[in-house]
mmCIF file of C-alpha atoms in Angstrom:
data_model
loop_
_atom_site.group_PDB
_atom_site.id
_atom_site.type_symbol
_atom_site.label_atom_id
_atom_site.label_comp_id
_atom_site.label_asym_id
_atom_site.label_seq_id
_atom_site.Cartn_x
_atom_site.Cartn_y
_atom_site.Cartn_z
ATOM 1 C CA UNK Y 7 -18.679 14.712 -25.597
ATOM 2 C CA UNK Y 8 -17.210 16.309 -23.111
ATOM 3 C CA UNK Y 9 -18.210 14.138 -19.826
ATOM 4 C CA UNK Y 10 -21.170 15.617 -17.867
ATOM 5 C CA UNK Y 11 -18.344 16.942 -15.376
ATOM 6 C CA UNK Y 12 -20.513 20.013 -13.676
ATOM 7 C CA UNK Y 13 -23.724 18.770 -12.993
ATOM 8 C CA UNK Y 14 -22.510 15.515 -11.584
ATOM 9 C CA UNK Y 15 -20.284 17.492 -9.098
ATOM 10 C CA UNK Y 16 -22.793 20.669 -9.095
ATOM 11 C CA UNK Y 17 -22.431 20.691 -4.688
ATOM 12 C CA UNK Y 18 -19.242 20.258 -4.793
ATOM 13 C CA UNK Y 19 -18.077 22.790 -7.226
ATOM 14 C CA UNK Y 20 -21.345 24.842 -5.534
ATOM 15 C CA UNK Y 21 -19.795 23.841 -2.057
ATOM 16 C CA UNK Y 22 -15.680 24.262 -2.734
ATOM 17 C CA UNK Y 23 -14.946 21.817 -0.673
ATOM 18 C CA UNK Y 24 -11.099 20.629 0.042
ATOM 19 C CA UNK Y 25 -10.998 18.256 2.758
ATOM 20 C CA UNK Y 26 -7.385 18.613 2.565
ATOM 21 C CA UNK Y 27 -4.572 21.097 2.979
ATOM 22 C CA UNK Y 28 -1.355 19.027 2.829
ATOM 23 C CA UNK Y 29 1.023 19.513 0.921
ATOM 24 C CA UNK Y 30 0.549 16.635 -0.486
ATOM 25 C CA UNK Y 31 -2.699 17.518 -1.916
ATOM 26 C CA UNK Y 32 -1.724 21.236 -3.172
ATOM 27 C CA UNK Y 33 -2.389 22.311 -6.422
ATOM 28 C CA UNK Y 34 0.082 25.285 -7.110
ATOM 29 C CA UNK Y 35 -0.316 28.139 -9.929
ATOM 30 C CA UNK Y 36 3.557 26.636 -10.923
ATOM 31 C CA UNK Y 37 6.000 24.315 -10.252
ATOM 32 C CA UNK Y 38 9.230 23.649 -11.389
ATOM 33 C CA UNK Y 39 9.388 21.793 -14.831
ATOM 34 C CA UNK Y 40 12.349 19.137 -14.817
ATOM 35 C CA UNK Y 41 13.446 16.968 -18.035
ATOM 36 C CA UNK Y 42 13.304 12.865 -17.538
ATOM 37 C CA UNK Y 43 16.199 11.565 -18.251
ATOM 38 C CA UNK Y 44 17.147 10.874 -21.809
ATOM 39 C CA UNK Y 45 18.375 7.466 -22.544
ATOM 40 C CA UNK Y 46 19.002 6.502 -25.618
ATOM 41 C CA UNK Y 47 18.407 2.185 -26.454
ATOM 42 C CA UNK Y 48 19.950 2.376 -30.206
ATOM 43 C CA UNK Y 49 23.066 1.882 -27.216
ATOM 44 C CA UNK Y 50 21.913 -1.604 -26.375
ATOM 45 C CA UNK Y 51 22.502 -2.405 -30.091
ATOM 46 C CA UNK Y 52 26.669 -1.925 -29.591
ATOM 47 C CA UNK Y 53 30.021 -2.820 -28.571
ATOM 48 C CA UNK Y 54 29.363 -4.153 -25.216
ATOM 49 C CA UNK Y 55 30.588 -0.792 -23.538
ATOM 50 C CA UNK Y 56 28.170 1.176 -24.660
ATOM 51 C CA UNK Y 57 25.209 -2.091 -24.307
ATOM 52 C CA UNK Y 58 26.680 -2.294 -20.256
ATOM 53 C CA UNK Y 59 25.992 1.971 -19.859
ATOM 54 C CA UNK Y 60 23.294 2.427 -21.487
ATOM 55 C CA UNK Y 61 22.021 -0.483 -19.044
ATOM 56 C CA UNK Y 62 23.658 1.377 -15.548
ATOM 57 C CA UNK Y 63 21.744 4.548 -17.284
ATOM 58 C CA UNK Y 64 18.826 2.607 -17.237
ATOM 59 C CA UNK Y 65 19.337 0.861 -13.679
ATOM 60 C CA UNK Y 66 19.607 4.627 -12.596
ATOM 61 C CA UNK Y 67 16.985 5.917 -14.010
ATOM 62 C CA UNK Y 68 14.433 3.639 -12.494
ATOM 63 C CA UNK Y 69 16.283 3.446 -8.742
ATOM 64 C CA UNK Y 70 16.494 7.355 -9.431
ATOM 65 C CA UNK Y 71 13.481 8.157 -10.311
ATOM 66 C CA UNK Y 72 10.860 5.282 -11.055
ATOM 67 C CA UNK Y 73 10.312 7.060 -14.463
ATOM 68 C CA UNK Y 74 12.537 6.883 -17.663
ATOM 69 C CA UNK Y 75 12.668 8.652 -21.046
ATOM 70 C CA UNK Y 76 14.271 6.672 -24.150
ATOM 71 C CA UNK Y 77 13.950 7.906 -27.760
ATOM 72 C CA UNK Y 78 15.124 4.966 -30.976
ATOM 73 C CA UNK Y 79 12.686 2.429 -28.942
ATOM 74 C CA UNK Y 80 11.841 0.955 -31.855
ATOM 75 C CA UNK Y 81 8.638 1.937 -31.968
ATOM 76 C CA UNK Y 82 7.621 3.831 -35.288
ATOM 77 C CA UNK Y 83 6.669 7.606 -35.656
ATOM 78 C CA UNK Y 84 3.853 6.248 -38.751
ATOM 79 C CA UNK Y 85 2.649 3.608 -35.285
ATOM 80 C CA UNK Y 86 2.644 7.217 -33.176
ATOM 81 C CA UNK Y 87 0.802 9.556 -34.962
ATOM 82 C CA UNK Y 88 -1.475 6.411 -36.311
ATOM 83 C CA UNK Y 89 -2.837 5.765 -32.953
ATOM 84 C CA UNK Y 90 -3.075 9.114 -31.600
ATOM 85 C CA UNK Y 91 -5.086 10.252 -34.137
ATOM 86 C CA UNK Y 92 -6.836 6.947 -34.365
ATOM 87 C CA UNK Y 93 -6.805 7.345 -30.437
ATOM 88 C CA UNK Y 94 -8.231 11.507 -30.231
ATOM 89 C CA UNK Y 95 -11.214 10.779 -33.573
ATOM 90 C CA UNK Y 96 -12.570 7.553 -30.963
ATOM 91 C CA UNK Y 97 -12.518 10.002 -28.311
ATOM 92 C CA UNK Y 98 -14.568 12.642 -30.776
ATOM 93 C CA UNK Y 99 -17.578 10.584 -30.553
ATOM 94 C CA UNK Y 100 -20.263 11.803 -28.646
ATOM 95 C CA UNK Y 101 -20.624 11.456 -24.643
ATOM 96 C CA UNK Y 102 -24.620 9.268 -24.807
ATOM 97 C CA UNK Y 103 -21.949 6.298 -27.850
ATOM 98 C CA UNK Y 104 -19.314 6.461 -25.913
ATOM 99 C CA UNK Y 105 -20.824 6.183 -22.214
ATOM 100 C CA UNK Y 106 -23.974 3.970 -23.695
ATOM 101 C CA UNK Y 107 -23.166 2.144 -26.529
ATOM 102 C CA UNK Y 108 -19.921 -0.093 -26.070
ATOM 103 C CA UNK Y 109 -18.995 1.412 -29.409
ATOM 104 C CA UNK Y 110 -16.329 -0.821 -28.907
ATOM 105 C CA UNK Y 111 -17.762 -4.092 -27.463
ATOM 106 C CA UNK Y 112 -15.620 -4.766 -24.990
ATOM 107 C CA UNK Y 113 -16.469 -6.953 -21.866
ATOM 108 C CA UNK Y 114 -14.796 -5.163 -18.968
ATOM 109 C CA UNK Y 115 -17.752 -2.666 -18.876
ATOM 110 C CA UNK Y 116 -17.860 -1.205 -21.549
ATOM 111 C CA UNK Y 117 -13.670 -0.495 -20.648
ATOM 112 C CA UNK Y 118 -15.077 3.198 -21.088
ATOM 113 C CA UNK Y 119 -15.292 5.510 -17.273
ATOM 114 C CA UNK Y 120 -14.935 8.839 -16.696
ATOM 115 C CA UNK Y 121 -14.765 11.372 -13.102
ATOM 116 C CA UNK Y 122 -14.764 9.054 -10.046
ATOM 117 C CA UNK Y 123 -17.939 8.975 -8.945
ATOM 118 C CA UNK Y 124 -17.503 8.637 -5.811
ATOM 119 C CA UNK Y 125 -16.007 11.826 -4.441
ATOM 120 C CA UNK Y 126 -17.486 13.083 -1.426
ATOM 121 C CA UNK Y 127 -14.690 16.537 -2.428
ATOM 122 C CA UNK Y 128 -12.799 18.897 -5.002
ATOM 123 C CA UNK Y 129 -9.518 16.689 -4.985
ATOM 124 C CA UNK Y 130 -11.110 13.721 -5.370
ATOM 125 C CA UNK Y 131 -12.424 14.733 -8.889
ATOM 126 C CA UNK Y 132 -10.655 13.609 -11.354
ATOM 127 C CA UNK Y 133 -11.413 15.935 -15.088
ATOM 128 C CA UNK Y 134 -11.159 13.235 -17.101
ATOM 129 C CA UNK Y 135 -12.621 10.323 -19.079
ATOM 130 C CA UNK Y 136 -10.451 6.544 -20.250
ATOM 131 C CA UNK Y 137 -11.187 3.745 -21.644
ATOM 132 C CA UNK Y 138 -10.115 0.814 -20.224
ATOM 133 C CA UNK Y 139 -9.173 -3.026 -22.544
ATOM 134 C CA UNK Y 140 -7.944 -5.414 -21.859
ATOM 135 C CA UNK Y 141 -5.060 -6.692 -24.882
ATOM 136 C CA UNK Y 142 -7.263 -10.493 -25.116
ATOM 137 C CA UNK Y 143 -10.609 -7.739 -27.246
ATOM 138 C CA UNK Y 144 -9.021 -5.898 -29.086
ATOM 139 C CA UNK Y 145 -9.904 -8.635 -31.646
ATOM 140 C CA UNK Y 146 -13.151 -7.559 -31.289
ATOM 141 C CA UNK Y 147 -13.121 -4.372 -32.619
ATOM 142 C CA UNK Y 148 -15.025 -4.394 -35.257
ATOM 143 C CA UNK Y 149 -17.100 -1.864 -37.483
ATOM 144 C CA UNK Y 150 -16.477 2.055 -38.017
ATOM 145 C CA UNK Y 151 -13.610 1.435 -35.922
ATOM 146 C CA UNK Y 152 -11.404 -0.721 -37.691
ATOM 147 C CA UNK Y 153 -8.798 1.783 -38.593
ATOM 148 C CA UNK Y 154 -8.014 1.739 -34.535
ATOM 149 C CA UNK Y 155 -7.858 -1.610 -33.730
ATOM 150 C CA UNK Y 156 -5.814 -2.205 -36.406
ATOM 151 C CA UNK Y 157 -3.476 0.904 -35.448
ATOM 152 C CA UNK Y 158 -4.383 -1.109 -31.756
ATOM 153 C CA UNK Y 159 -3.187 -4.193 -32.588
ATOM 154 C CA UNK Y 160 0.573 -2.698 -34.689
ATOM 155 C CA UNK Y 161 0.885 -0.154 -31.669
ATOM 156 C CA UNK Y 162 1.190 -2.741 -29.132
ATOM 157 C CA UNK Y 163 2.949 -5.345 -30.652
ATOM 158 C CA UNK Y 164 6.398 -2.738 -30.559
ATOM 159 C CA UNK Y 165 5.118 -1.722 -27.097
ATOM 160 C CA UNK Y 166 4.909 -5.284 -26.248
ATOM 161 C CA UNK Y 167 8.801 -5.808 -26.909
ATOM 162 C CA UNK Y 168 9.933 -2.492 -26.119
ATOM 163 C CA UNK Y 169 7.916 -3.077 -22.168
ATOM 164 C CA UNK Y 170 9.636 -7.085 -21.547
ATOM 165 C CA UNK Y 171 13.186 -5.234 -22.668
ATOM 166 C CA UNK Y 172 12.407 -2.912 -20.269
ATOM 167 C CA UNK Y 173 11.875 -5.758 -18.350
ATOM 168 C CA UNK Y 174 14.872 -7.930 -18.433
ATOM 169 C CA UNK Y 175 17.109 -5.926 -18.428
ATOM 170 C CA UNK Y 176 15.562 -4.492 -14.023
ATOM 171 C CA UNK Y 177 15.149 -8.042 -12.851
ATOM 172 C CA UNK Y 178 18.250 -9.125 -14.567
ATOM 173 C CA UNK Y 179 20.021 -8.423 -11.546
ATOM 174 C CA UNK Y 180 17.068 -9.819 -8.581
ATOM 175 C CA UNK Y 181 17.475 -12.816 -8.422
ATOM 176 C CA UNK Y 182 14.329 -13.815 -10.828
ATOM 177 C CA UNK Y 183 14.402 -15.876 -12.955
ATOM 178 C CA UNK Y 184 15.150 -15.458 -16.520
ATOM 179 C CA UNK Y 185 12.084 -17.174 -17.756
ATOM 180 C CA UNK Y 186 9.358 -14.980 -15.513
ATOM 181 C CA UNK Y 187 8.679 -13.132 -17.689
ATOM 182 C CA UNK Y 188 8.424 -15.006 -19.990
ATOM 183 C CA UNK Y 189 6.160 -17.680 -18.709
ATOM 184 C CA UNK Y 190 3.751 -14.824 -16.928
ATOM 185 C CA UNK Y 191 3.584 -11.593 -18.816
ATOM 186 C CA UNK Y 192 1.543 -12.683 -22.482
ATOM 187 C CA UNK Y 193 0.572 -9.896 -25.013
ATOM 188 C CA UNK Y 194 -2.792 -11.055 -23.880
ATOM 189 C CA UNK Y 195 -2.170 -10.560 -20.307
ATOM 190 C CA UNK Y 196 -1.114 -6.299 -21.168
ATOM 191 C CA UNK Y 197 -4.126 -3.419 -21.246
ATOM 192 C CA UNK Y 198 -4.385 -0.465 -22.788
ATOM 193 C CA UNK Y 199 -5.311 2.026 -21.434
ATOM 194 C CA UNK Y 200 -6.158 5.469 -24.166
ATOM 195 C CA UNK Y 201 -6.884 8.429 -21.085
ATOM 196 C CA UNK Y 202 -8.396 12.124 -22.397
ATOM 197 C CA UNK Y 203 -8.478 15.000 -20.404
ATOM 198 C CA UNK Y 204 -11.124 17.518 -21.048
ATOM 199 C CA UNK Y 205 -10.460 21.712 -20.878
ATOM 200 C CA UNK Y 206 -11.012 22.529 -16.559
ATOM 201 C CA UNK Y 207 -12.839 25.565 -15.647
ATOM 202 C CA UNK Y 208 -11.391 24.719 -12.282
ATOM 203 C CA UNK Y 209 -8.501 23.158 -13.392
ATOM 204 C CA UNK Y 210 -7.194 25.026 -10.000
ATOM 205 C CA UNK Y 211 -9.681 23.139 -7.702
ATOM 206 C CA UNK Y 212 -9.572 19.602 -8.544
ATOM 207 C CA UNK Y 213 -7.052 16.726 -10.957
ATOM 208 C CA UNK Y 214 -6.635 15.612 -14.434
ATOM 209 C CA UNK Y 215 -6.237 12.648 -12.713
ATOM 210 C CA UNK Y 216 -6.368 11.021 -9.109
ATOM 211 C CA UNK Y 217 -2.395 10.679 -7.413
ATOM 212 C CA UNK Y 218 -1.722 7.240 -7.924
ATOM 213 C CA UNK Y 219 1.414 5.103 -8.993
ATOM 214 C CA UNK Y 220 0.508 1.788 -12.020
ATOM 215 C CA UNK Y 221 -0.293 -1.061 -10.378
ATOM 216 C CA UNK Y 222 1.576 -3.539 -13.365
ATOM 217 C CA UNK Y 223 5.047 -4.604 -14.327
ATOM 218 C CA UNK Y 224 5.798 -1.341 -16.043
ATOM 219 C CA UNK Y 225 4.414 0.534 -18.147
ATOM 220 C CA UNK Y 226 5.083 2.649 -21.744
ATOM 221 C CA UNK Y 227 2.829 6.039 -21.990
ATOM 222 C CA UNK Y 228 2.873 7.982 -24.959
ATOM 223 C CA UNK Y 229 1.597 11.486 -23.389
ATOM 224 C CA UNK Y 230 1.529 14.897 -26.080
ATOM 225 C CA UNK Y 231 3.140 17.986 -25.539
ATOM 226 C CA UNK Y 232 0.242 20.163 -23.132
ATOM 227 C CA UNK Y 233 2.253 18.806 -19.467
ATOM 228 C CA UNK Y 234 0.183 18.969 -16.841
ATOM 229 C CA UNK Y 235 2.035 15.650 -15.867
ATOM 230 C CA UNK Y 236 4.488 15.714 -12.045
ATOM 231 C CA UNK Y 237 5.713 13.139 -10.166
ATOM 232 C CA UNK Y 238 6.106 12.900 -6.877
ATOM 233 C CA UNK Y 239 9.277 12.690 -5.240
ATOM 234 C CA UNK Y 240 11.152 12.987 -2.433
ATOM 235 C CA UNK Y 241 8.385 15.313 -1.280
ATOM 236 C CA UNK Y 242 7.603 17.779 -3.054
ATOM 237 C CA UNK Y 243 5.539 17.221 -6.896
ATOM 238 C CA UNK Y 244 7.164 18.477 -10.029
ATOM 239 C CA UNK Y 245 5.709 18.995 -13.271
ATOM 240 C CA UNK Y 246 7.869 16.597 -15.580
ATOM 241 C CA UNK Y 247 9.064 18.203 -19.337
ATOM 242 C CA UNK Y 248 7.296 16.008 -22.707
ATOM 243 C CA UNK Y 249 9.859 14.881 -25.109
ATOM 244 C CA UNK Y 250 8.818 15.403 -28.689
ATOM 245 C CA UNK Y 251 9.928 12.758 -29.283
ATOM 246 C CA UNK Y 252 10.603 9.981 -26.433
ATOM 247 C CA UNK Y 253 8.051 7.391 -24.451
ATOM 248 C CA UNK Y 254 8.433 7.175 -20.957
ATOM 249 C CA UNK Y 255 9.048 4.238 -19.197
ATOM 250 C CA UNK Y 256 7.655 4.197 -14.951
ATOM 251 C CA UNK Y 257 7.419 0.705 -12.940
ATOM 252 C CA UNK Y 258 4.924 0.037 -11.474
ATOM 253 C CA UNK Y 259 3.676 -1.951 -8.152
ATOM 254 C CA UNK Y 260 4.373 -4.876 -8.976
ATOM 255 C CA UNK Y 261 7.650 -4.003 -10.113
ATOM 256 C CA UNK Y 262 8.571 -2.962 -5.962
ATOM 257 C CA UNK Y 263 7.477 -5.815 -4.976
ATOM 258 C CA UNK Y 264 9.349 -8.039 -6.908
ATOM 259 C CA UNK Y 265 12.276 -5.880 -6.595
ATOM 260 C CA UNK Y 266 12.415 -5.552 -2.664
ATOM 261 C CA UNK Y 267 11.917 -2.130 -3.339
ATOM 262 C CA UNK Y 268 15.007 -1.740 -4.754
ATOM 263 C CA UNK Y 269 12.966 0.354 -7.610
ATOM 264 C CA UNK Y 270 10.122 1.997 -6.692
ATOM 265 C CA UNK Y 271 7.181 2.728 -7.478
ATOM 266 C CA UNK Y 272 5.954 6.004 -7.955
ATOM 267 C CA UNK Y 273 2.952 8.961 -6.630
ATOM 268 C CA UNK Y 274 2.151 10.283 -9.480
ATOM 269 C CA UNK Y 275 -0.908 13.033 -10.818
ATOM 270 C CA UNK Y 276 -2.032 14.438 -13.707
ATOM 271 C CA UNK Y 277 -3.396 18.425 -12.893
ATOM 272 C CA UNK Y 278 -5.606 19.474 -15.218
ATOM 273 C CA UNK Y 279 -5.373 22.340 -17.942
ATOM 274 C CA UNK Y 280 -7.904 25.504 -18.747
ATOM 275 C CA UNK Y 281 -8.795 26.107 -22.504
ATOM 276 C CA UNK Y 282 -6.722 22.361 -23.802
ATOM 277 C CA UNK Y 283 -7.451 18.949 -24.005
ATOM 278 C CA UNK Y 284 -4.271 16.435 -23.283
ATOM 279 C CA UNK Y 285 -4.238 13.393 -24.730
ATOM 280 C CA UNK Y 286 -2.227 10.333 -23.005
ATOM 281 C CA UNK Y 287 -1.950 6.609 -24.604
ATOM 282 C CA UNK Y 288 -0.763 4.072 -21.601
ATOM 283 C CA UNK Y 289 0.750 -0.041 -22.259
ATOM 284 C CA UNK Y 290 0.299 -1.720 -18.601
ATOM 285 C CA UNK Y 291 2.210 -4.885 -19.218
ATOM 286 C CA UNK Y 292 0.607 -7.355 -16.441
ATOM 287 C CA UNK Y 293 1.124 -11.009 -15.854
ATOM 288 C CA UNK Y 294 -1.334 -13.584 -15.441
ATOM 289 C CA UNK Y 295 -3.919 -13.705 -12.691
ATOM 290 C CA UNK Y 296 -2.101 -16.499 -11.575
ATOM 291 C CA UNK Y 297 0.951 -15.173 -11.613
ATOM 292 C CA UNK Y 298 2.954 -15.521 -8.250
ATOM 293 C CA UNK Y 299 4.768 -12.142 -7.166
ATOM 294 C CA UNK Y 300 7.387 -12.692 -4.601
ATOM 295 C CA UNK Y 301 11.040 -11.505 -3.998
ATOM 296 C CA UNK Y 302 13.633 -13.314 -4.582
ATOM 297 C CA UNK Y 303 15.808 -10.872 -1.682
ATOM 298 C CA UNK Y 304 15.448 -11.003 1.844
ATOM 299 C CA UNK Y 305 14.270 -10.662 4.759
ATOM 300 C CA UNK Y 306 10.981 -10.004 1.835
ATOM 301 C CA UNK Y 307 9.334 -6.806 2.596
ATOM 302 C CA UNK Y 308 6.097 -8.158 0.833
ATOM 303 C CA UNK Y 309 4.303 -10.743 2.179
ATOM 304 C CA UNK Y 310 4.181 -13.347 -1.487
ATOM 305 C CA UNK Y 311 0.752 -12.256 -3.263
ATOM 306 C CA UNK Y 312 -0.551 -13.432 -6.578
ATOM 307 C CA UNK Y 313 -2.059 -10.219 -10.089
ATOM 308 C CA UNK Y 314 -5.308 -11.240 -9.355
ATOM 309 C CA UNK Y 315 -4.924 -10.682 -5.975
ATOM 310 C CA UNK Y 316 -2.882 -6.710 -6.064
ATOM 311 C CA UNK Y 317 -6.529 -6.365 -8.445
ATOM 312 C CA UNK Y 318 -8.839 -6.874 -6.170
ATOM 313 C CA UNK Y 319 -7.394 -4.888 -3.475
ATOM 314 C CA UNK Y 320 -7.791 -2.581 -4.704
ATOM 315 C CA UNK Y 321 -11.198 -2.578 -6.084
ATOM 316 C CA UNK Y 322 -12.478 -2.705 -2.376
ATOM 317 C CA UNK Y 323 -9.810 0.329 -1.759
ATOM 318 C CA UNK Y 324 -10.954 2.285 -4.145
ATOM 319 C CA UNK Y 325 -14.763 1.822 -2.986
ATOM 320 C CA UNK Y 326 -14.265 2.454 0.432
ATOM 321 C CA UNK Y 327 -11.762 4.779 0.524
ATOM 322 C CA UNK Y 328 -12.364 6.540 -3.355
ATOM 323 C CA UNK Y 329 -8.021 5.339 -3.527
ATOM 324 C CA UNK Y 330 -5.803 2.635 -4.950
ATOM 325 C CA UNK Y 331 -3.417 2.492 -1.238
ATOM 326 C CA UNK Y 332 -1.556 -0.530 -3.847
ATOM 327 C CA UNK Y 333 1.591 -3.062 -2.016
ATOM 328 C CA UNK Y 334 1.460 -1.141 0.987
ATOM 329 C CA UNK Y 335 -1.561 -3.636 1.011
ATOM 330 C CA UNK Y 336 0.940 -6.471 0.887
ATOM 331 C CA UNK Y 337 3.668 -5.303 3.156
ATOM 332 C CA UNK Y 338 5.138 -8.355 5.756
#
């Protein structure tokens, strides 16, 4: 069921070319593990003072970390367990079926992707596979995958509500129109990305997924308890300690631009694991392609651009350099 990583990267793995030994690029055997801020969202439903204190904690975590964990988030445990089960079943199909048969009937190049086919050294290899799907495609999933479609629909409805609530709380003090997200971020403009990181015999030399930032406003992330997620904070990589009852929320490039750098889209990566597979699922809260991203705070650090412009620039950067350069391309 695993992609043919060793066959694809045979020459790179044989030659062992790292290309870079920058601190930003090193994979060590141990990183200090940190527990990110944990915020109980039930407090948003309590008294005015409790709600305001909870909002302050959300904004502080977003400013200081760009990532935070939420409990009592409103998504039933049954829905989370069901979609994780369906995700595992999907990835455990034979590789040929995943790569060639468009088993989910998705419109964007099958939606399935694996590795990094432009890699020229070990540090550019991503030892992972993913199904990346626009929410508009979910209704097309049928046949043997009816249960998967139903679990995605149930999860997406609740994750969209959570993502919208987080963006509106974070944007309240940014001179953003009160109707901005309602007008530009619709249920059908969002994306779901299912990730699997197979066991990797070269875990000390390659990444599970390369360092990157997300392109969305916010990402609602389900991850298992395997660990491996790392954030670039204060000039060093730190490992995130999984929390069994929490979802991860992280801010993407669009929010950094919209907030004029009040909030940051933090670079993150996943380390490959030697013996066990790791699964995660990202709900990417995104706007319409023609949505204009412009900070209301002056002077603006970034020029005005649309979501479509950002995505096209990302594609060009990946094709030309092997990695996404993000909103640095839109600095004034």
